[in-house]
mmCIF file of C-alpha atoms in Angstrom:
data_model
loop_
_atom_site.group_PDB
_atom_site.id
_atom_site.type_symbol
_atom_site.label_atom_id
_atom_site.label_comp_id
_atom_site.label_asym_id
_atom_site.label_seq_id
_atom_site.Cartn_x
_atom_site.Cartn_y
_atom_site.Cartn_z
ATOM 1 C CA MET C 1309 145.189 247.936 -129.417
ATOM 2 C CA ALA C 1310 148.564 246.367 -129.886
ATOM 3 C CA VAL C 1311 148.796 245.372 -126.229
ATOM 4 C CA MET C 1312 145.301 243.793 -126.330
ATOM 5 C CA CYS C 1313 146.221 241.910 -129.480
ATOM 6 C CA PHE C 1314 149.576 240.806 -127.929
ATOM 7 C CA LEU C 1315 147.493 239.452 -124.839
ATOM 8 C CA ALA C 1316 144.760 237.829 -127.076
ATOM 9 C CA GLY C 1317 147.551 236.142 -129.110
ATOM 10 C CA LEU C 1318 149.154 234.662 -126.088
ATOM 11 C CA ALA C 1319 145.791 233.508 -124.582
ATOM 12 C CA ALA C 1320 145.103 231.814 -127.952
ATOM 13 C CA VAL C 1321 148.332 229.961 -127.922
ATOM 14 C CA GLY C 1322 147.886 229.107 -124.220
ATOM 15 C CA ALA C 1323 144.353 227.641 -125.215
ATOM 16 C CA SER C 1324 145.684 225.675 -128.010
ATOM 17 C CA SER C 1325 148.603 224.307 -125.961
ATOM 18 C CA ALA C 1326 146.232 223.371 -123.119
ATOM 19 C CA HIS C 1327 143.950 221.519 -125.437
ATOM 20 C CA ARG C 1328 146.891 219.697 -126.935
ATOM 21 C CA ALA C 1329 148.267 218.674 -123.509
ATOM 22 C CA ALA C 1330 144.805 217.536 -122.317
ATOM 23 C CA SER C 1331 144.234 215.419 -125.347
ATOM 24 C CA GLY C 1332 147.658 213.966 -124.948
ATOM 25 C CA TRP C 1333 147.015 212.992 -121.334
ATOM 26 C CA ALA C 1334 143.650 211.206 -122.171
ATOM 27 C CA GLN C 1335 145.242 209.547 -125.140
ATOM 28 C CA ARG C 1336 148.227 207.985 -123.313
ATOM 29 C CA LEU C 1337 146.143 206.938 -120.352
ATOM 30 C CA GLY C 1338 143.789 204.986 -122.783
ATOM 31 C CA SER C 1339 146.683 203.385 -124.658
ATOM 32 C CA GLU C 1340 148.476 201.876 -121.644
ATOM 33 C CA VAL C 1341 147.726 198.968 -119.370
ATOM 34 C CA THR C 1342 149.548 197.765 -116.185
ATOM 35 C CA VAL C 1343 149.644 194.144 -115.324
ATOM 36 C CA GLN C 1344 150.584 192.977 -111.822
ATOM 37 C CA VAL C 1345 152.075 189.448 -111.723
ATOM 38 C CA ARG C 1346 152.302 187.269 -108.721
ATOM 39 C CA PRO C 1347 154.885 184.379 -109.140
ATOM 40 C CA GLY C 1348 153.949 180.840 -108.584
ATOM 41 C CA VAL C 1349 155.657 178.310 -106.512
ATOM 42 C CA GLY C 1350 159.325 177.787 -107.615
ATOM 43 C CA GLU C 1351 159.255 180.768 -109.929
ATOM 44 C CA THR C 1352 160.844 184.216 -109.517
ATOM 45 C CA GLY C 1353 158.862 187.423 -109.822
ATOM 46 C CA LEU C 1354 161.095 188.502 -112.738
ATOM 47 C CA ALA C 1355 160.693 185.217 -114.516
ATOM 48 C CA ALA C 1356 156.818 185.408 -114.110
ATOM 49 C CA ALA C 1357 156.774 188.934 -115.337
ATOM 50 C CA GLY C 1358 158.904 188.052 -118.408
ATOM 51 C CA ARG C 1359 156.524 185.058 -119.187
ATOM 52 C CA ALA C 1360 153.431 187.444 -118.898
ATOM 53 C CA ALA C 1361 155.141 189.877 -121.241
ATOM 54 C CA GLU C 1362 155.675 187.200 -123.748
ATOM 55 C CA THR C 1363 152.198 186.115 -123.441
ATOM 56 C CA LEU C 1364 150.656 189.495 -123.871
ATOM 57 C CA ALA C 1365 152.914 190.533 -126.734
ATOM 58 C CA GLY C 1366 151.299 187.863 -128.942
ATOM 59 C CA ILE C 1367 147.815 189.132 -128.466
ATOM 60 C CA ASP C 1368 146.008 191.080 -131.218
ATOM 61 C CA GLY C 1369 145.594 194.711 -130.095
ATOM 62 C CA VAL C 1370 148.934 194.806 -128.141
ATOM 63 C CA ALA C 1371 151.697 196.845 -129.611
ATOM 64 C CA GLU C 1372 154.320 196.117 -126.990
ATOM 65 C CA ALA C 1373 154.583 194.347 -123.522
ATOM 66 C CA ARG C 1374 157.626 194.549 -121.410
ATOM 67 C CA ALA C 1375 158.474 193.417 -117.892
ATOM 68 C CA LEU C 1376 159.725 196.205 -115.593
ATOM 69 C CA THR C 1377 162.937 195.468 -113.879
ATOM 70 C CA ARG C 1378 163.280 196.350 -110.029
ATOM 71 C CA GLY C 1379 165.191 199.477 -110.927
ATOM 72 C CA GLN C 1380 162.388 200.713 -113.173
ATOM 73 C CA ALA C 1381 159.664 199.801 -110.518
ATOM 74 C CA GLU C 1382 161.708 201.850 -107.974
ATOM 75 C CA ALA C 1383 162.002 204.740 -110.332
ATOM 76 C CA LEU C 1384 158.092 204.842 -110.363
ATOM 77 C CA VAL C 1385 157.786 205.171 -106.634
ATOM 78 C CA ARG C 1386 160.933 207.138 -105.782
ATOM 79 C CA PRO C 1387 159.237 210.631 -106.200
ATOM 80 C CA TRP C 1388 156.712 209.536 -103.652
ATOM 81 C CA VAL C 1389 158.909 207.887 -101.013
ATOM 82 C CA GLY C 1390 162.299 209.268 -101.615
ATOM 83 C CA ASP C 1391 165.669 207.405 -101.810
ATOM 84 C CA ALA C 1392 165.957 206.475 -98.238
ATOM 85 C CA VAL C 1393 163.437 203.712 -98.100
ATOM 86 C CA VAL C 1394 162.793 202.700 -101.685
ATOM 87 C CA GLY C 1395 165.348 199.962 -101.646
ATOM 88 C CA ASP C 1396 163.683 198.234 -98.806
ATOM 89 C CA LEU C 1397 160.233 198.193 -100.225
ATOM 90 C CA PRO C 1398 158.443 195.037 -101.334
ATOM 91 C CA LEU C 1399 157.538 196.178 -104.836
ATOM 92 C CA PRO C 1400 155.167 194.271 -107.035
ATOM 93 C CA HIS C 1401 156.184 192.696 -110.410
ATOM 94 C CA LEU C 1402 154.874 194.772 -113.170
ATOM 95 C CA VAL C 1403 154.366 194.546 -116.855
ATOM 96 C CA ALA C 1404 153.852 197.690 -118.941
ATOM 97 C CA VAL C 1405 151.631 197.080 -122.025
ATOM 98 C CA HIS C 1406 151.045 199.441 -124.798
ATOM 99 C CA LEU C 1407 148.023 198.810 -126.768
ATOM 100 C CA ASP C 1408 147.454 199.297 -130.529
ATOM 101 C CA PRO C 1409 145.853 202.778 -130.944
ATOM 102 C CA GLN C 1410 143.810 201.534 -133.832
ATOM 103 C CA ALA C 1411 142.317 198.396 -132.374
ATOM 104 C CA PRO C 1412 143.270 198.144 -128.687
ATOM 105 C CA ALA C 1413 142.839 194.940 -126.762
ATOM 106 C CA SER C 1414 140.395 194.947 -123.924
ATOM 107 C CA ALA C 1415 141.186 194.165 -120.293
ATOM 108 C CA VAL C 1416 139.041 191.095 -120.580
ATOM 109 C CA SER C 1417 141.018 189.534 -123.357
ATOM 110 C CA LEU C 1418 144.230 190.372 -121.526
ATOM 111 C CA SER C 1419 143.025 188.784 -118.246
ATOM 112 C CA ARG C 1420 141.809 185.699 -120.275
ATOM 113 C CA ALA C 1421 145.267 185.199 -122.014
ATOM 114 C CA LEU C 1422 147.000 185.382 -118.710
ATOM 115 C CA ALA C 1423 144.722 182.892 -117.133
ATOM 116 C CA GLU C 1424 145.123 180.474 -120.043
ATOM 117 C CA ALA C 1425 148.950 180.746 -119.722
ATOM 118 C CA GLY C 1426 148.644 179.820 -116.035
ATOM 119 C CA LEU C 1427 149.627 183.150 -114.677
ATOM 120 C CA ASP C 1428 148.285 184.779 -111.512
ATOM 121 C CA ALA C 1429 147.935 188.442 -112.580
ATOM 122 C CA THR C 1430 145.747 191.430 -112.309
ATOM 123 C CA VAL C 1431 145.076 193.829 -115.217
ATOM 124 C CA ASP C 1432 144.795 197.439 -114.509
ATOM 125 C CA ASP C 1433 143.425 199.387 -117.430
ATOM 126 C CA HIS C 1434 143.256 202.706 -115.535
ATOM 127 C CA SER C 1435 139.504 202.796 -115.999
ATOM 128 C CA GLN C 1436 138.903 204.438 -112.624
ATOM 129 C CA TRP C 1437 141.183 207.309 -113.517
ATOM 130 C CA LYS C 1438 140.042 207.837 -117.127
ATOM 131 C CA ASP C 1439 136.883 209.762 -116.331
ATOM 132 C CA GLU C 1440 138.792 212.085 -113.766
ATOM 133 C CA ILE C 1441 141.537 212.617 -116.413
ATOM 134 C CA ARG C 1442 138.958 213.403 -119.086
ATOM 135 C CA TYR C 1443 136.973 215.712 -116.950
ATOM 136 C CA SER C 1444 140.244 217.551 -115.772
ATOM 137 C CA ALA C 1445 141.284 217.812 -119.434
ATOM 138 C CA LEU C 1446 137.999 219.287 -120.547
ATOM 139 C CA THR C 1447 138.038 221.733 -117.608
ATOM 140 C CA LEU C 1448 141.578 222.904 -118.451
ATOM 141 C CA SER C 1449 140.605 223.346 -122.072
ATOM 142 C CA ALA C 1450 137.465 225.153 -121.219
ATOM 143 C CA LEU C 1451 139.402 227.591 -118.757
ATOM 144 C CA ALA C 1452 141.975 228.360 -121.462
ATOM 145 C CA ALA C 1453 139.418 228.970 -124.131
ATOM 146 C CA LEU C 1454 137.433 231.176 -121.709
ATOM 147 C CA ALA C 1455 140.623 233.252 -120.920
ATOM 148 C CA PHE C 1456 141.120 233.653 -124.722
ATOM 149 C CA LEU C 1457 137.647 234.724 -125.275
ATOM 150 C CA LEU C 1458 137.634 237.307 -122.574
ATOM 151 C CA THR C 1459 140.799 238.692 -123.777
ATOM 152 C CA ALA C 1460 139.564 238.771 -127.388
ATOM 153 C CA ALA C 1461 136.376 240.420 -126.088
ATOM 154 C CA GLY C 1462 138.402 243.162 -124.271
ATOM 155 C CA ALA C 1463 140.583 243.794 -127.305
ATOM 156 C CA GLY C 1464 137.485 244.031 -129.553
ATOM 157 C CA ALA C 1465 135.743 246.459 -127.227
ATOM 158 C CA ALA C 1466 138.955 248.557 -127.166
ATOM 159 C CA ILE C 1467 139.146 248.650 -130.920
ATOM 160 C CA VAL C 1468 135.546 249.638 -131.337
ATOM 161 C CA TYR C 1469 135.828 252.335 -128.763
ATOM 162 C CA ALA C 1470 139.084 253.723 -130.174
ATOM 163 C CA THR C 1471 137.594 253.853 -133.625
ATOM 164 C CA LYS C 1472 134.356 255.600 -132.527
ATOM 165 C CA ALA C 1473 136.384 258.061 -130.449
ATOM 166 C CA GLY C 1474 138.610 258.913 -133.436
ATOM 167 C CA LEU C 1475 135.564 259.401 -135.670
ATOM 168 C CA ALA C 1476 133.870 261.637 -132.944
ATOM 169 C CA MET C 1477 136.708 264.074 -133.497
ATOM 170 C CA ASP C 1478 135.967 264.263 -137.167
ATOM 171 C CA ARG C 1479 132.065 264.622 -136.850
ATOM 172 C CA SER C 1480 132.093 268.106 -138.144
ATOM 173 C CA LEU C 1481 134.215 267.113 -141.231
ATOM 174 C CA ILE C 1482 131.980 264.154 -141.975
ATOM 175 C CA GLN C 1483 128.862 266.287 -141.856
ATOM 176 C CA ILE C 1484 130.382 268.864 -144.138
ATOM 177 C CA LEU C 1485 131.303 266.098 -146.710
ATOM 178 C CA GLY C 1486 127.646 264.980 -146.511
ATOM 179 C CA GLN C 1487 126.281 268.470 -147.116
ATOM 180 C CA LEU C 1488 128.572 268.746 -150.150
ATOM 181 C CA GLY C 1489 126.868 265.805 -151.795
ATOM 182 C CA ALA C 1490 129.340 263.064 -151.138
ATOM 183 C CA ALA C 1491 127.856 259.644 -151.081
ATOM 184 C CA ASP C 1492 127.424 258.056 -147.669
ATOM 185 C CA ALA C 1493 129.263 254.971 -148.929
ATOM 186 C CA THR C 1494 132.124 257.084 -150.212
ATOM 187 C CA ILE C 1495 132.693 258.871 -146.966
ATOM 188 C CA ALA C 1496 132.356 255.629 -144.983
ATOM 189 C CA GLY C 1497 134.923 254.187 -147.225
ATOM 190 C CA LEU C 1498 137.490 256.875 -146.657
ATOM 191 C CA TYR C 1499 137.399 256.342 -142.874
ATOM 192 C CA GLN C 1500 137.126 252.526 -143.068
ATOM 193 C CA ARG C 1501 140.399 252.354 -144.949
ATOM 194 C CA ARG C 1502 142.074 254.762 -142.497
ATOM 195 C CA PHE C 1503 141.028 252.861 -139.389
ATOM 196 C CA VAL C 1504 141.332 249.474 -140.848
ATOM 197 C CA LEU C 1505 145.043 250.286 -141.737
ATOM 198 C CA LEU C 1506 145.594 251.677 -138.145
ATOM 199 C CA SER C 1507 143.994 248.566 -136.531
ATOM 200 C CA LEU C 1508 145.982 246.104 -138.885
ATOM 201 C CA SER C 1509 149.283 247.675 -138.036
ATOM 202 C CA ALA C 1510 148.562 247.644 -134.249
ATOM 203 C CA GLY C 1511 147.356 244.048 -134.509
ATOM 204 C CA LEU C 1512 150.564 243.065 -136.507
ATOM 205 C CA GLY C 1513 152.735 244.755 -133.815
ATOM 206 C CA GLY C 1514 150.927 242.758 -131.115
ATOM 207 C CA ALA C 1515 151.066 239.486 -133.039
ATOM 208 C CA LEU C 1516 154.972 239.996 -133.694
ATOM 209 C CA ALA C 1517 155.510 240.726 -129.954
ATOM 210 C CA ALA C 1518 153.553 237.635 -129.067
ATOM 211 C CA ALA C 1519 155.479 235.467 -131.433
ATOM 212 C CA VAL C 1520 158.750 236.206 -129.612
ATOM 213 C CA PRO C 1521 157.952 234.190 -126.366
ATOM 214 C CA VAL C 1522 156.277 231.448 -128.477
ATOM 215 C CA VAL C 1523 159.393 231.005 -130.552
ATOM 216 C CA LEU C 1524 161.591 231.104 -127.529
ATOM 217 C CA LEU C 1525 159.383 228.529 -125.817
ATOM 218 C CA ARG C 1526 159.548 226.249 -128.795
ATOM 219 C CA LEU C 1527 163.429 226.645 -129.360
ATOM 220 C CA ILE C 1528 164.178 226.169 -125.649
ATOM 221 C CA GLY C 1529 161.904 223.461 -124.685
ATOM 222 C CA GLY C 1530 161.073 221.709 -128.053
ATOM 223 C CA TRP C 1531 157.510 220.519 -128.632
ATOM 224 C CA ARG C 1532 156.975 220.318 -124.885
ATOM 225 C CA GLY C 1533 157.728 224.067 -124.349
ATOM 226 C CA LEU C 1534 159.067 224.616 -120.904
ATOM 227 C CA SER C 1535 156.722 221.990 -119.423
ATOM 228 C CA PRO C 1536 154.808 218.972 -120.605
ATOM 229 C CA ALA C 1537 151.627 220.712 -119.278
ATOM 230 C CA LEU C 1538 152.039 223.469 -121.985
ATOM 231 C CA PRO C 1539 153.320 221.812 -125.186
ATOM 232 C CA VAL C 1540 153.928 224.470 -128.003
ATOM 233 C CA SER C 1541 153.829 223.822 -131.744
ATOM 234 C CA TRP C 1542 155.092 225.794 -134.726
ATOM 235 C CA SER C 1543 151.360 225.899 -135.925
ATOM 236 C CA ASP C 1544 150.516 227.896 -132.853
ATOM 237 C CA LEU C 1545 152.073 230.895 -134.732
ATOM 238 C CA LEU C 1546 149.211 230.903 -137.118
ATOM 239 C CA LEU C 1547 146.826 231.618 -134.307
ATOM 240 C CA LEU C 1548 148.642 234.962 -133.845
ATOM 241 C CA LEU C 1549 147.322 235.986 -137.335
ATOM 242 C CA LEU C 1550 143.920 236.009 -135.981
ATOM 243 C CA GLY C 1551 144.625 239.196 -133.938
ATOM 244 C CA PRO C 1552 145.349 241.440 -136.823
ATOM 245 C CA LEU C 1553 142.492 240.083 -139.032
ATOM 246 C CA VAL C 1554 139.955 240.506 -136.315
ATOM 247 C CA ALA C 1555 141.255 243.913 -135.365
ATOM 248 C CA GLY C 1556 140.871 245.135 -138.960
ATOM 249 C CA GLY C 1557 137.406 243.579 -139.267
ATOM 250 C CA LEU C 1558 136.188 245.133 -136.151
ATOM 251 C CA ALA C 1559 137.668 248.515 -137.151
ATOM 252 C CA TRP C 1560 136.027 248.312 -140.498
ATOM 253 C CA LEU C 1561 132.568 247.453 -139.058
ATOM 254 C CA ALA C 1562 132.817 250.123 -136.358
ATOM 255 C CA ALA C 1563 134.022 252.887 -138.786
ATOM 256 C CA ARG C 1564 131.237 252.006 -141.329
ATOM 257 C CA GLN C 1565 128.449 251.926 -138.683
ATOM 258 C CA THR C 1566 129.678 255.131 -136.922
ATOM 259 C CA VAL C 1567 130.042 257.201 -140.132
ATOM 260 C CA LEU C 1568 126.607 256.061 -141.586
ATOM 261 C CA SER C 1569 125.041 256.811 -138.182
ATOM 262 C CA MET C 1570 126.493 260.326 -138.018
ATOM 263 C CA LEU C 1571 125.202 261.053 -141.622
ATOM 264 C CA THR C 1572 121.709 259.636 -140.781
ATOM 265 C CA GLN C 1573 121.464 261.755 -137.736
ATOM 266 C CA GLN C 1574 122.394 264.887 -139.728
ATOM 267 C CA ARG C 1575 119.331 264.603 -142.098
#
């Protein structure tokens, strides 16, 4: 039972982290806009990008707008093309725009402001990627939640089986207590307390064991864990308490139903 609670706890933390990462991806994608600026006659690309950034920074719904330098643009494509050729590539002049999360500006309003300022620019609000990111995020969260549910179901089945198996060994004693006139609820209460305590102790052992890697991930990698794809929060430790509580509840229910069933069959 301790092993199953350990696995269920890690699965719960994994599901929580996956949901947190997926939500972060979708939120960041929706809060950023990229603008490609084409310089006019007699104007450098950097100057045009700077003018576009100043224009966009004054629009309602824009939190920040900054022109990317050549070095920053190279850093964006370097992972894809390598250092050998990145210096020779004709890179576009870009402006990174961070939108106000409360009331973000629309791509139409940004394009209109750039046109009124006499700038030749294209606004990319990443709309073609948003649906794919949202779908991927939902899929990742669903898979993580499914892994947790399957592990929790296995842990629950193990607890119920172990409880019933332990009570089967005491069948004769349970029947004798019934014949001596002990109330069914009293007999059931005796065994409920015993198996609930056993399940709680096993669940707490599994939860404490699962807390060790969670704490290490948080301490080593900060809120990102060891990877931005699996961010870890201190609040995830609270999820580990579900294991002992569910284990105790299932043991209580299984012990009660099994004892009452034995006493009913005896009559």
